[in-house]
Amino acid sequence: MMLDLLGGFGEKGRTSLAVSSGDDRILLDVGIKVGAAGPEYYPALEGPADDIDAVFVSHAHEDHVGALSWLLSRGYGGPIFMTAETRGETPATLAAYAEPADFRQFPLPEDRIELFEPGDTLTSGNLTVRTGRSGHVVGGVWFAVDDGTSRVAYSADVVPDSNVFVMDTIPHCDLLVFDASYGADPVSGAARAREISQWVARHPQGCLLPTPLSGRSLELVAALPGPFAIHAGMRSSLEAQIGATVSLLPGISEFLLARLQGAADWTDADPLPSLPLLADDGMGEAGPSSRLLPRADHAGFPVLLTGHLPAGSPGDLMHRAGRADWIRMPTHPTLSGNIGIWEKAGRPPALGHSCTPDLLGDLKNHIPSLLTQWRTGQCITVRQGSR
């Protein structure tokens, strides 16, 4: 089995991985890199895409599906495997992050979508693709690909210790490609949630919390210490996510629904509220937060950023100028989570995706079989181990 590292290796963004065995070739995710331009915005896929048999999408965040219209424009004509939740969210992601001309000509091809449920086992040629819940977003999954000789497990984005979502155990494998977004950060999600709650409590006059529409929004809803507001356009999506109870920890959906029902709706025509306000997206690149960040900045309205900030993004510029605070709300594994994933997978050789080289070096001190030299654009052979 061969892997082409098409994006997200030695870098954050454009996550994409091609798996080949014999005459069969599939693509796992097809993301874009926020803040990049030209070829670096897209996966490092040389030539046309007509040699790919199938595409499997883990979830609908831009760094995992934002290049789908681009892939279609390069001649990809096969099936696209995704969950119903990912299908529902992908058009909005493409509208925000795809090249407008590509999106107009190559929107999501509904007739080629192959729906599956997390936990299903899928096939493409001689490749068997096992799936499991990611703990990252509703409908998000990891993939484990087996050709009968070797197995590679690709985590996509996962959260093994989420306060909201369930993650299924990744199986034993010959190579683990895992979510190394935070490097060796040891601070737990529960501790970060307390920090965020305390920050919000110190700003009773109101504040803005930009957040992705899916995933982190529910983590923040669970963490906020009192009443809050949401941009009105988020409500239907948040209700649908809360209703997908199979993706949530037992009992959490009732708590989240009660919190959401008590939240105030806010629109762009309203004055800034004297409440914490959630608005998507998390970087200020698109959605309501792209309008709200400049407005909050002009008004001196407190802003708390809680996720990845690509260089040059509106959120990054505000934070670097000292006009916005930042506390990470973990929506990727911290150190103990990744050690646990690796150990349960049988301590195999491992690649970390969505991580800079310096952070990978720190992580290798804790995961000795981590291969830190591999980068986007390279190819690696998966060798059968002792699983």
PDB file of N, CA and C in Angstrom, residues 55 74 87-88 108 168 184 200 218 224 230 232 270 282-283 287-288 300 330:
ATOM      1  N   VAL A  55     -13.605   9.201  -3.492  1.00  0.00           N
ATOM      2  CA  VAL A  55     -13.205  10.210  -2.509  1.00  0.00           C
ATOM      3  C   VAL A  55     -14.010   9.975  -1.241  1.00  0.00           C
ATOM      4  N   ARG A  74     -10.814  19.321 -12.082  1.00  0.00           N
ATOM      5  CA  ARG A  74      -9.648  18.621 -12.635  1.00  0.00           C
ATOM      6  C   ARG A  74     -10.020  17.251 -13.192  1.00  0.00           C
ATOM      7  N   ARG A  87     -22.717  16.033   4.088  1.00  0.00           N
ATOM      8  CA  ARG A  87     -23.373  16.476   2.851  1.00  0.00           C
ATOM      9  C   ARG A  87     -24.153  17.760   3.087  1.00  0.00           C
ATOM     10  N   GLY A  88     -24.850  17.866   4.210  1.00  0.00           N
ATOM     11  CA  GLY A  88     -25.643  19.052   4.474  1.00  0.00           C
ATOM     12  C   GLY A  88     -24.818  20.307   4.664  1.00  0.00           C
ATOM     13  N   LEU A 108     -21.564  20.835  -5.390  1.00  0.00           N
ATOM     14  CA  LEU A 108     -21.605  19.467  -4.880  1.00  0.00           C
ATOM     15  C   LEU A 108     -22.507  18.614  -5.777  1.00  0.00           C
ATOM     16  N   ASP A 168     -15.042   6.986  18.598  1.00  0.00           N
ATOM     17  CA  ASP A 168     -14.824   5.538  18.613  1.00  0.00           C
ATOM     18  C   ASP A 168     -13.326   5.236  18.546  1.00  0.00           C
ATOM     19  N   ALA A 184       2.437  18.776  21.397  1.00  0.00           N
ATOM     20  CA  ALA A 184       2.497  18.123  22.708  1.00  0.00           C
ATOM     21  C   ALA A 184       1.799  18.950  23.788  1.00  0.00           C
ATOM     22  N   VAL A 200     -15.118  34.829  30.087  1.00  0.00           N
ATOM     23  CA  VAL A 200     -16.443  35.366  29.778  1.00  0.00           C
ATOM     24  C   VAL A 200     -17.046  36.030  31.011  1.00  0.00           C
ATOM     25  N   LEU A 218     -20.819  23.822  19.833  1.00  0.00           N
ATOM     26  CA  LEU A 218     -21.460  23.087  20.913  1.00  0.00           C
ATOM     27  C   LEU A 218     -20.542  22.965  22.125  1.00  0.00           C
ATOM     28  N   LEU A 224     -20.041  27.913  28.390  1.00  0.00           N
ATOM     29  CA  LEU A 224     -20.394  29.273  28.796  1.00  0.00           C
ATOM     30  C   LEU A 224     -21.072  29.270  30.162  1.00  0.00           C
ATOM     31  N   ILE A 230     -26.740  33.987  20.198  1.00  0.00           N
ATOM     32  CA  ILE A 230     -26.159  33.387  19.002  1.00  0.00           C
ATOM     33  C   ILE A 230     -26.608  34.195  17.801  1.00  0.00           C
ATOM     34  N   ALA A 232     -28.542  34.622  14.688  1.00  0.00           N
ATOM     35  CA  ALA A 232     -29.791  33.906  14.397  1.00  0.00           C
ATOM     36  C   ALA A 232     -29.621  32.864  13.302  1.00  0.00           C
ATOM     37  N   ASP A 270     -29.021  44.384  14.786  1.00  0.00           N
ATOM     38  CA  ASP A 270     -29.125  44.677  16.213  1.00  0.00           C
ATOM     39  C   ASP A 270     -27.861  45.352  16.739  1.00  0.00           C
ATOM     40  N   GLY A 282     -14.854  30.834  12.782  1.00  0.00           N
ATOM     41  CA  GLY A 282     -13.939  31.070  13.879  1.00  0.00           C
ATOM     42  C   GLY A 282     -12.771  31.968  13.584  1.00  0.00           C
ATOM     43  N   MET A 283     -12.493  32.262  12.305  1.00  0.00           N
ATOM     44  CA  MET A 283     -11.306  33.030  11.932  1.00  0.00           C
ATOM     45  C   MET A 283     -11.650  34.425  11.432  1.00  0.00           C
ATOM     46  N   GLY A 287     -18.795  34.200   6.741  1.00  0.00           N
ATOM     47  CA  GLY A 287     -19.944  34.168   7.623  1.00  0.00           C
ATOM     48  C   GLY A 287     -20.119  35.451   8.415  1.00  0.00           C
ATOM     49  N   PRO A 288     -21.018  35.439   9.409  1.00  0.00           N
ATOM     50  CA  PRO A 288     -21.293  36.643  10.202  1.00  0.00           C
ATOM     51  C   PRO A 288     -20.062  37.222  10.900  1.00  0.00           C
ATOM     52  N   GLY A 300     -14.688  48.647  20.311  1.00  0.00           N
ATOM     53  CA  GLY A 300     -13.991  48.239  21.513  1.00  0.00           C
ATOM     54  C   GLY A 300     -14.699  47.125  22.263  1.00  0.00           C
ATOM     55  N   PRO A 330     -10.031  23.121  22.998  1.00  0.00           N
ATOM     56  CA  PRO A 330      -9.537  21.975  22.238  1.00  0.00           C
ATOM     57  C   PRO A 330     -10.633  21.273  21.430  1.00  0.00           C
TER      58      PRO A 330
END
